[in-house]
Every structure is written in C-alpha cells, then in structure tokens.
Coordinates of C-alpha atoms in Angstrom, one line a residue:
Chain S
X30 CA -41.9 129.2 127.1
X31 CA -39.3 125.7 126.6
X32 CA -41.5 122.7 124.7
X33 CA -41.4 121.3 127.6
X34 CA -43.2 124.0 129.8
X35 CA -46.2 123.8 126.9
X36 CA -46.4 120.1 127.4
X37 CA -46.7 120.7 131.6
X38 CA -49.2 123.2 130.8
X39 CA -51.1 121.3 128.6
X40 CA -51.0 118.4 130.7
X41 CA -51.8 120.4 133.9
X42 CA -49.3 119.0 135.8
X43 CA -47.8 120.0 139.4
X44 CA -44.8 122.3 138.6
X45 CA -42.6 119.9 141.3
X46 CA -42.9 117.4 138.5
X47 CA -40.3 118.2 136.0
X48 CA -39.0 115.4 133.0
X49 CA -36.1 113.4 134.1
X50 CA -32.8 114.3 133.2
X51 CA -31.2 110.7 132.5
X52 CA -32.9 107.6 132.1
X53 CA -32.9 103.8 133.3
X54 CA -33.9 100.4 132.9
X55 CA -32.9 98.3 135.5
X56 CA -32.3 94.5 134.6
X57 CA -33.5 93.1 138.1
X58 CA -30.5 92.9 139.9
X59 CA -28.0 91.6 137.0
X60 CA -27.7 95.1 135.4
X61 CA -28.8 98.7 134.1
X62 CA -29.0 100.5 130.9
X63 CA -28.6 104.4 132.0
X64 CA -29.7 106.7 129.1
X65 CA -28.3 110.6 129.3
X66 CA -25.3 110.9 131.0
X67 CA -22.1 113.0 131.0
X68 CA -19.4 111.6 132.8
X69 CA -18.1 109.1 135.3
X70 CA -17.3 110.1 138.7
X71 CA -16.4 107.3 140.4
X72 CA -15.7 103.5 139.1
X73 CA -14.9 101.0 141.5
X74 CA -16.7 97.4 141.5
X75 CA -18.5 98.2 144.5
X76 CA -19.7 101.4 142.9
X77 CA -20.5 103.6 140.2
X78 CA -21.0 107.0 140.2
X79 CA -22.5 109.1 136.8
X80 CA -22.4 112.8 136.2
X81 CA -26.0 113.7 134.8
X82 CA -27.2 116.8 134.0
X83 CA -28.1 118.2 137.6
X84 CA -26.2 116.0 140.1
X85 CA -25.0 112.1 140.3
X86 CA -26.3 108.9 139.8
X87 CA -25.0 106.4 142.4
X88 CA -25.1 102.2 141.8
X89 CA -23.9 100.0 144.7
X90 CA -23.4 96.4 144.9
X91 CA -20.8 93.6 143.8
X92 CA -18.8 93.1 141.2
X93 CA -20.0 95.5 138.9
X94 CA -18.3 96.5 135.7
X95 CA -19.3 98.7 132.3
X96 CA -20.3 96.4 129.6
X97 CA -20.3 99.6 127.0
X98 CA -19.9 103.4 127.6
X99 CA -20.5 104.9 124.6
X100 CA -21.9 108.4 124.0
X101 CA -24.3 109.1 126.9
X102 CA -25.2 105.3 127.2
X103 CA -23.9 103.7 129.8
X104 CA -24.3 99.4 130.6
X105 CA -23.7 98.7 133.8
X106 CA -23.3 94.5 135.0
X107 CA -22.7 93.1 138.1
X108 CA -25.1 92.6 141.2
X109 CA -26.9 95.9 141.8
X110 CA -28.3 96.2 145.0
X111 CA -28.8 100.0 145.7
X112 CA -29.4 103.2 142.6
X113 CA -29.4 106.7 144.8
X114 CA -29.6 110.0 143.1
X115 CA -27.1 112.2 145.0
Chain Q
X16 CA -13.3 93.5 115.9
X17 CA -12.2 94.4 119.5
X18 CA -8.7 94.7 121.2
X19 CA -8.5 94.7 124.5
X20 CA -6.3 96.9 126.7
X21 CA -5.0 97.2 130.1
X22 CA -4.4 100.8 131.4
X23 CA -2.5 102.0 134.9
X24 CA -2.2 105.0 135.9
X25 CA -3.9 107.8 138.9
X26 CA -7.3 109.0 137.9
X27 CA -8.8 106.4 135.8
X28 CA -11.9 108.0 136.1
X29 CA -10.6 111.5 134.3
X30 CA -9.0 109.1 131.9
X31 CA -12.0 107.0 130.8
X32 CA -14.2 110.5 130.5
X33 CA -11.7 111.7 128.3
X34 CA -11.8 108.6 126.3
X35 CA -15.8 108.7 125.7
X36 CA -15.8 112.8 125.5
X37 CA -13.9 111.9 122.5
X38 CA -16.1 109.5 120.7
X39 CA -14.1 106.1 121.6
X40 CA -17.1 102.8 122.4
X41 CA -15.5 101.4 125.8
X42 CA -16.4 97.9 126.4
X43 CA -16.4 95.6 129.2
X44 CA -15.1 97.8 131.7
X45 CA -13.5 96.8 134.7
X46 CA -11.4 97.3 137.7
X47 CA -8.4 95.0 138.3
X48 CA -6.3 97.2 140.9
X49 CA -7.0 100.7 142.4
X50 CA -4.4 101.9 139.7
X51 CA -5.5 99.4 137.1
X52 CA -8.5 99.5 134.7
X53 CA -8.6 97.1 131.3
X54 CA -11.4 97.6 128.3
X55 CA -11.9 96.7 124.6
X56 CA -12.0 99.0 122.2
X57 CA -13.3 98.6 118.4
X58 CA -10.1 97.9 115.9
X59 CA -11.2 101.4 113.7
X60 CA -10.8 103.4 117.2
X61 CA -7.6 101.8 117.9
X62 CA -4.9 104.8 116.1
X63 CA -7.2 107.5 118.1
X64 CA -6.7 105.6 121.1
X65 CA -2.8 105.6 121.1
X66 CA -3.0 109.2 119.6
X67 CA -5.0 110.6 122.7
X68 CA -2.9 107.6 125.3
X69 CA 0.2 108.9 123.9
X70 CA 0.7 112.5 125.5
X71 CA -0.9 111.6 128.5
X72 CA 0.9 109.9 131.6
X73 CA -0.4 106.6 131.6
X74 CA 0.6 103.0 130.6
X75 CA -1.0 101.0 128.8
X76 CA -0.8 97.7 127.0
X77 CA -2.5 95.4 124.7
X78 CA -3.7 92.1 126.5
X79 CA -5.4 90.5 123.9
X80 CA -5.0 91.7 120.0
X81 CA -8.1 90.7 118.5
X82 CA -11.8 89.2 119.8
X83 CA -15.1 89.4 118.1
X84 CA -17.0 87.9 115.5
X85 CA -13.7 88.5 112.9
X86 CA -11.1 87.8 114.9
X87 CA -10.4 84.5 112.9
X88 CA -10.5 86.1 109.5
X89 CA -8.1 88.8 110.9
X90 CA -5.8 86.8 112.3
X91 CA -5.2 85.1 109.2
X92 CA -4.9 88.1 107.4
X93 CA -1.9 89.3 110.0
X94 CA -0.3 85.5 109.8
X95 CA -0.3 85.5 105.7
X96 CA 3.0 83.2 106.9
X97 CA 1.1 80.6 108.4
X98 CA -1.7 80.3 106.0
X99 CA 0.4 80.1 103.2
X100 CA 1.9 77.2 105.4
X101 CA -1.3 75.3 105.4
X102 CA -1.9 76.0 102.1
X103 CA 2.0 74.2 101.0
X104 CA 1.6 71.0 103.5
X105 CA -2.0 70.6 101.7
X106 CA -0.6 71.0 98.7
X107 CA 2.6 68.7 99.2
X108 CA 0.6 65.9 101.1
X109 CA -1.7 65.9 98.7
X110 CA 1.9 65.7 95.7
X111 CA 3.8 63.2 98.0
X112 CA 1.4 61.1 98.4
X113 CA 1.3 59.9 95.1
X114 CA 4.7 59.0 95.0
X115 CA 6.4 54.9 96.0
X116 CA 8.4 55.9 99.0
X117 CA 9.5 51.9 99.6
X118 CA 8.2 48.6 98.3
X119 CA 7.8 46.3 100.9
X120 CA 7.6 42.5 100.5
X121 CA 4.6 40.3 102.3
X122 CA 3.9 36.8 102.2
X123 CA 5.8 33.5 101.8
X124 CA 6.3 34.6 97.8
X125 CA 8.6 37.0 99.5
X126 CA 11.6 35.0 99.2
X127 CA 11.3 35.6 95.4
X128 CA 11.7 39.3 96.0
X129 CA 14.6 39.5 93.8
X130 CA 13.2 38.3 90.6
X131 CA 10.0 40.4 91.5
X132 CA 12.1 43.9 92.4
X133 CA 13.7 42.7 88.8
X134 CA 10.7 42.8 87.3
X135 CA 9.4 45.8 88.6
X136 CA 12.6 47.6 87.6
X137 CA 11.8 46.5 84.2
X138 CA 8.5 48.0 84.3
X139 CA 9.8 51.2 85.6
X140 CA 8.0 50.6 89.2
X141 CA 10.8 51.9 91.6
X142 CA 11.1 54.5 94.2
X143 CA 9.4 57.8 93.6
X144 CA 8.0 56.2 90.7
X145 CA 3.8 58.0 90.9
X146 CA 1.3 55.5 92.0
X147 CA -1.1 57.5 89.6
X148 CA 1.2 56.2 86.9
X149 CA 0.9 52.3 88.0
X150 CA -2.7 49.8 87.5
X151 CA -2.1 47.8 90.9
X152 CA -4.4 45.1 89.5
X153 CA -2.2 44.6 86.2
X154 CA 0.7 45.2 88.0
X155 CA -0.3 42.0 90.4
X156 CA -1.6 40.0 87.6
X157 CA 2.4 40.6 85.9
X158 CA 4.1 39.7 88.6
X159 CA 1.9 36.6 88.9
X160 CA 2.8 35.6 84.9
X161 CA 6.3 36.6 85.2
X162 CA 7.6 34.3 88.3
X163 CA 5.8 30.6 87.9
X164 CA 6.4 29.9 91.7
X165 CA 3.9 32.2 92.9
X166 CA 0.0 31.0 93.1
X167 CA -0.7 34.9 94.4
X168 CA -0.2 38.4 94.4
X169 CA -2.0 41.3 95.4
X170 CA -0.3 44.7 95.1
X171 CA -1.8 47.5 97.5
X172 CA -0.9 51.2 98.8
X173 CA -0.8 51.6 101.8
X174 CA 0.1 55.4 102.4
X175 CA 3.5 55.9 100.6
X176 CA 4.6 52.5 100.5
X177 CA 3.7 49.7 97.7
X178 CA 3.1 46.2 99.8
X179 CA 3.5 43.5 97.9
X180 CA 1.7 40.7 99.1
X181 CA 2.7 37.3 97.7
X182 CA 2.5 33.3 98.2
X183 CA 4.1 30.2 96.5
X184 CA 3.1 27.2 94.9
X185 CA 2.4 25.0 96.8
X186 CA 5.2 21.9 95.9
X187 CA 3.1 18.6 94.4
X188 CA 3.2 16.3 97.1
X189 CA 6.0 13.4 95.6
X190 CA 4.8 9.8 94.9
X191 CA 6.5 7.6 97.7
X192 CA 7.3 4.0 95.9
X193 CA 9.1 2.7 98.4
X194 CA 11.6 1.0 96.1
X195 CA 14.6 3.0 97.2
X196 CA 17.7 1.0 97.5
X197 CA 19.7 4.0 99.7
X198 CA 19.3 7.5 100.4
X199 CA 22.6 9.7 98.7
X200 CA 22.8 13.4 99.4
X201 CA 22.5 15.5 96.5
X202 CA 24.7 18.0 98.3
X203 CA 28.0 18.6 100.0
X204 CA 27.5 19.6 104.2
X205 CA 27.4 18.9 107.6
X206 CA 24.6 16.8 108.7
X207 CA 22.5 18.3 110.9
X208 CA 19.5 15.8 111.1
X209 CA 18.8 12.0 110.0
X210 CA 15.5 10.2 110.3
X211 CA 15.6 6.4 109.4
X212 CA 12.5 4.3 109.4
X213 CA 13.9 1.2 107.6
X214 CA 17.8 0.7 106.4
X215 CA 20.6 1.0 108.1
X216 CA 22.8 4.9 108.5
X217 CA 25.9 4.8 107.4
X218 CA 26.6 8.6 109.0
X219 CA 25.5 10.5 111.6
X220 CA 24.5 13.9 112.6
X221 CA 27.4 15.7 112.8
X222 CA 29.0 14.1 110.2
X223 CA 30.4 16.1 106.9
X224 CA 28.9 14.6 104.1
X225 CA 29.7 14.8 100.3
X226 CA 28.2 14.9 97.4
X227 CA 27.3 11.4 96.0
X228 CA 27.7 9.8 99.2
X229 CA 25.2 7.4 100.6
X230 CA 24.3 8.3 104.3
X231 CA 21.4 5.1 104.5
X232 CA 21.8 1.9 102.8
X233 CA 19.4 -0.7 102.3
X234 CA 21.0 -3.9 103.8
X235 CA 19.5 -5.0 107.3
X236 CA 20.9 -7.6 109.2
X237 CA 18.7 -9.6 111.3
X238 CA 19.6 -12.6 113.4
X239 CA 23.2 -12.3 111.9
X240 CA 21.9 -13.1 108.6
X241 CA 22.0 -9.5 105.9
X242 CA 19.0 -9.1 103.9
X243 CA 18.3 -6.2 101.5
X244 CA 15.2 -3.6 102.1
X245 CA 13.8 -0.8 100.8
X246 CA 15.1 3.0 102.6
X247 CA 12.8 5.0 104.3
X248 CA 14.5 8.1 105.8
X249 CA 15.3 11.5 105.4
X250 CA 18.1 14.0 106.4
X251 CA 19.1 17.8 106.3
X252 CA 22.1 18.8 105.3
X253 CA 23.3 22.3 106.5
X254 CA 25.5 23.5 102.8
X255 CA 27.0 26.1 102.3
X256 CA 27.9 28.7 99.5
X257 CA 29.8 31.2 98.8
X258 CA 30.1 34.6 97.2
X259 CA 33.0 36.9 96.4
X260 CA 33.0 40.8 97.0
X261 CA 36.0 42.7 95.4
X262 CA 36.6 46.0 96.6
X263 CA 39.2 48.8 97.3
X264 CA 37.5 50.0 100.6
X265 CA 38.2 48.7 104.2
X266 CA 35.5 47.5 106.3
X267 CA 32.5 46.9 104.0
X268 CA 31.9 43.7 105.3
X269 CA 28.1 44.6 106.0
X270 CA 28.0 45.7 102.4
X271 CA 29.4 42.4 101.0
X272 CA 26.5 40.6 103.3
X273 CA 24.0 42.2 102.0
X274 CA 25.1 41.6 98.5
X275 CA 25.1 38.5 99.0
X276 CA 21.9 38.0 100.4
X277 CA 20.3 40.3 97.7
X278 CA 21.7 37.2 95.2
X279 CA 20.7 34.3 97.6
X280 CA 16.6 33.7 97.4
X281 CA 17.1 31.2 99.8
X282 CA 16.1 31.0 103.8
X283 CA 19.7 31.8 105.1
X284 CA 19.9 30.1 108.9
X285 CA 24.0 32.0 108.9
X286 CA 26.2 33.8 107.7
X287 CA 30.0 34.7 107.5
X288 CA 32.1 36.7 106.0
X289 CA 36.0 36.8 106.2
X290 CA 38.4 39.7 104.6
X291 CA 41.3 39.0 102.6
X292 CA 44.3 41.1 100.9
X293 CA 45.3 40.9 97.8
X294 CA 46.9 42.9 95.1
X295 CA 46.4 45.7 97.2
X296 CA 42.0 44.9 97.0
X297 CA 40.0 43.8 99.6
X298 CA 38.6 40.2 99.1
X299 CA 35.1 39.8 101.2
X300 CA 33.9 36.2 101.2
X301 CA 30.3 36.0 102.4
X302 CA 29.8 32.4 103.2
X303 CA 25.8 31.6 103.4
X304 CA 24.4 28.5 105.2
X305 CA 21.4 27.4 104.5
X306 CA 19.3 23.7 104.6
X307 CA 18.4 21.2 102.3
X308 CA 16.1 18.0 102.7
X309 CA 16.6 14.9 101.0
X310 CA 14.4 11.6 101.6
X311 CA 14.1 8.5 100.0
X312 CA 10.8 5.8 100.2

C-alpha cells in the first residue's frame, strides 16, 4: 500500500478523490505559477499547453508568455482567461 | 547575469523541452513569429546552451549580451579598453589642468603687456609653466611693484589660462595757468584735430606739422589793432614711427607687424609695412601710427 493510499485510508476519503498531479496558483488574471510539470506541448501567446503526469494542462488568453521554466516550475504571464485540464 | 537569445527554427516546443530536460532556467519566454521564439538564459548556462544548439538544426542569435543586476560590472570587465580610457582622461584632466596653456591680458593695464610678459619671463611664469608652482596673490602684488603705471592687478585661473587683469594710473590731472604764450607740437605729424578757445591757428587739420613748430600763437587782432593773449587750445597729432625687420625669407610681412607691435606699448590707430631688397635680404619697414595730444592754457 503507496503513502499515499495510507493517508486516504486514514482520512476515510472517497476513492474518486485522488492527490493532484501538478499544482497552481493563479495570480487573478495576470498570471500562474504551475508546480509539477513535464513538458510543453504547445506555446503560442494565445495558449499554453503542459504535459503533466496523466494528461495536459491548457491556459487560454492574451498575450501570454513564460516568465521562467525551470525544472518542473513553470511562470506563466499574460492575461489568463481560461485553465482546462485536457 | 542573463543573455538573451532569439531562436528560429520548426518545433520550438521540442526545442524548448529539450532545453529544460536538460537543466537550462529559461526566462521570459515568448513568441515573436510562428518560427521564432527569444529567452534569457543565466550567463553560467550559456556554453551548455551553444553545446546542446550546436548539433541541432536551429538558428539562433544573441540579441542582447548581458541584463541583470551585474550587467554593469560585467560590461566593464569585457571593455577593460574603455575603462582604462576613463581612468587616463581622469587622470590627464586632472595633470593638464595644472599647467598655463596661455596668458591672457585684461584691463586698461593691458597696454603694458610687454613689460609685464617680461616680467613674468623673468619669474619663470610662461606657457606650461604648473599653476601649482605659482602664488597668484604674490604673483599680482610683483607685477604691481615692478611696472609703476599700474594702480592694479589681480592674477586668476581660469581653467588653463592665467588672466591677467590690470588697470593704470590714473594721470594727475595738470595745473592749467593760463599763461601760455603759444601752443608748439612736441612731435613731428599730420594734424588730425585742433581746438582753439583763445589765440589765433597758425595750421590746420590736415596740415603736416614739425617738431618745434608753433600751430597757435597768442597775438589776437581785434578792431585791426594786435594784442597779445594767453593760448587755450589743444590738438592731436597723428605720428608716426618706424621699425625695421631684416630677414632672408619672402613674405613675412605679417611677421614683421607683429614684431613691431610686440615693441610698440602704444594704442596703434594703423599700420604699414613696405618690403625692400637689398644685399640679397629682405627689408620690412612696419610703419605704426598712432596719436598724441598736446594742449596749452
């Protein structure tokens, strides 16, 4: 049984709730800090796909731009105006 | 320390994971063109940046070499040239700047300019002479004791240049007695101007007058009988003097002019200067005209 399993079991919570593979802190709509991630996918300034662990992370809106990929942290600028998990 | 770089090229994306799969911090990402992306990268990831760029088909270019908080400090470092630059006009401002580039004259005392340069030539105060190596104050209060027709002096720098500001004595104003018999001219010259309040003119402007001559007298003749008076007038006499310039050279007439006006300490109103040959040497005579006053009362 994975730590994480224990701490489901422990907590007694429903089995469809499972820890998040990335995470994000949105900055209103001036920006995102996105924790986790493998990859880029797509980069354009109207949007940003992210590889994640199980599937894609996609930002839409204007002008956006990476203010620092580094490791598995990505900064993301620009007007946001949709995240989607695809 | 960050340089920034533009890249072009067909899937950027691939490029860029590559990039961050292989430890290089990308900053300020951004599109330009479909084929186009540009970024900063830190100075220390630079030579694993051109070493994973350089078998791969893409172009890229630096756009701007440094940027960061160090960027100053570095750039001086890569342009050792230009602060070593800096550091020799600092350096030779600050050495020049104690040196007498000219001497400049100020002042009405200025017309004794050549008994003060003299002066200062004997105190070893010439060109490029240190201004570190002169006392202005004693400097002024010499040049004052040395020429007895100067009331002041003041001696200043002014950047490179030593002004020398100066003023004459004032002339003692002369006693009128009003017993002169005639007015006689002192000097040989044309006439240029003649003021007679009492006596009679025995020239007139225009005239060429010599020395010893009487120009006003004192008889007056009044209802056909001649009485003698007392003169009252005054005239300027335009004189003239020369100096001679030998030389071997053709054409120095400017030279022989200013040699001559470098001996003159008087207010020159003209000046001519006519070339002769003889005994295979040039003969420059610089003829100076200048005016002098004579009155009588």
């Amino acid at each position: 049984m994975s730590f994480i399993e224990d701490i489901k079991k422990v907590l007694n919570v429903d089995e469809k709730i499972s820890p998040s593979v990335y995470r994000a802190v949105i900055f209103g709509d001036s920006g995102a800090y996105f924790e986790n991630v493998l990859g880029i996918a797509c980069f354009c300034p109207e949007k940003i796909e992210l590889f994640i662990k199980r599937g894609c992370i996609r930002i839409c809106g204007e002008n956006l731009s990476i203010k620092k990929l580094f490791g598995q942290d990505v900064a993301i600028l620009g007007k946001i105006n949709k995240i989607e998990r695809i | 320390m960050y340089c920034t770089y533009q890249v072009d090229g067909l899937n950027l994306t691939n490029y860029i994971n590559i990039l961050k799969n292989r430890g290089i911090s990308l900053y300020n990402l951004t599109k330009t063109s479909p084929k186009s992306i540009t970024f900063s990268i830190e100075l220390r990831d630079e030579q694993k940046f051109f070493a994973i760029s350089k078998n791969m088909c893409y172009n890229y270019r630096r756009i701007k070499s440094f940027s960061g908080k160090g960027s100053p400090f570095f750039y001086l470092i890569k342009n050792i040239g230009l602060v070593i630059g800096c550091f020799l006009f600092v350096f030779l401002t600050f050495i020049f700047n104690d040196l007498v580039f000219e001497i400049s004259f100020t002042g009405k005392g200025s017309v004794y300019k050549n008994q003060i340069k003299s002066y200062l030539k004997s105190n070893g105060v010439t060109a490029f002479t240190r201004f570190s190596q002169i006392d202005l104050n004693s400097l002024s209060d010499g040049i004052l004791a040395s020429n007895e027709n100067l009331s002041f002096c003041e001696c200043q720098k002014v950047g490179n240049r030593l002004i020398i500001e100066t003023a004459s004595k004032v002339k003692p104003t002369p006693v009128l007695t009003a017993k002169a018999p005639y007015l006689k001219t002192e000097f040989s010259g044309e006439l240029v101007e003649l003021k007679v309040y009492r006596g009679t003119p025995l020239k007139k402007v225009g005239d060429y007058v010599e020395e010893g001559e009487i120009i006003v007298d004192g008889f007056v003749t009044i209802k056909e009988q001649t009485v003698q008076t007392n003169v009252i007038a005054s005239a300027k006499i335009k004189v003239q003097s020369e100096f001679y310039y030998y030389t071997d050279l053709d054409n120095q007439e400017n030279e022989a002019e200013s040699l001559a006006l470098a001996q003159f300490d008087r207010e020159v109103i003209e000046i001519k200067t006519e070339k002769l040959f003889e005994k295979e040497k040039y003969l420059y005579i610089s003829t100076l005209y200048y005016i002098e006053t004579i009155f009588s009362g």
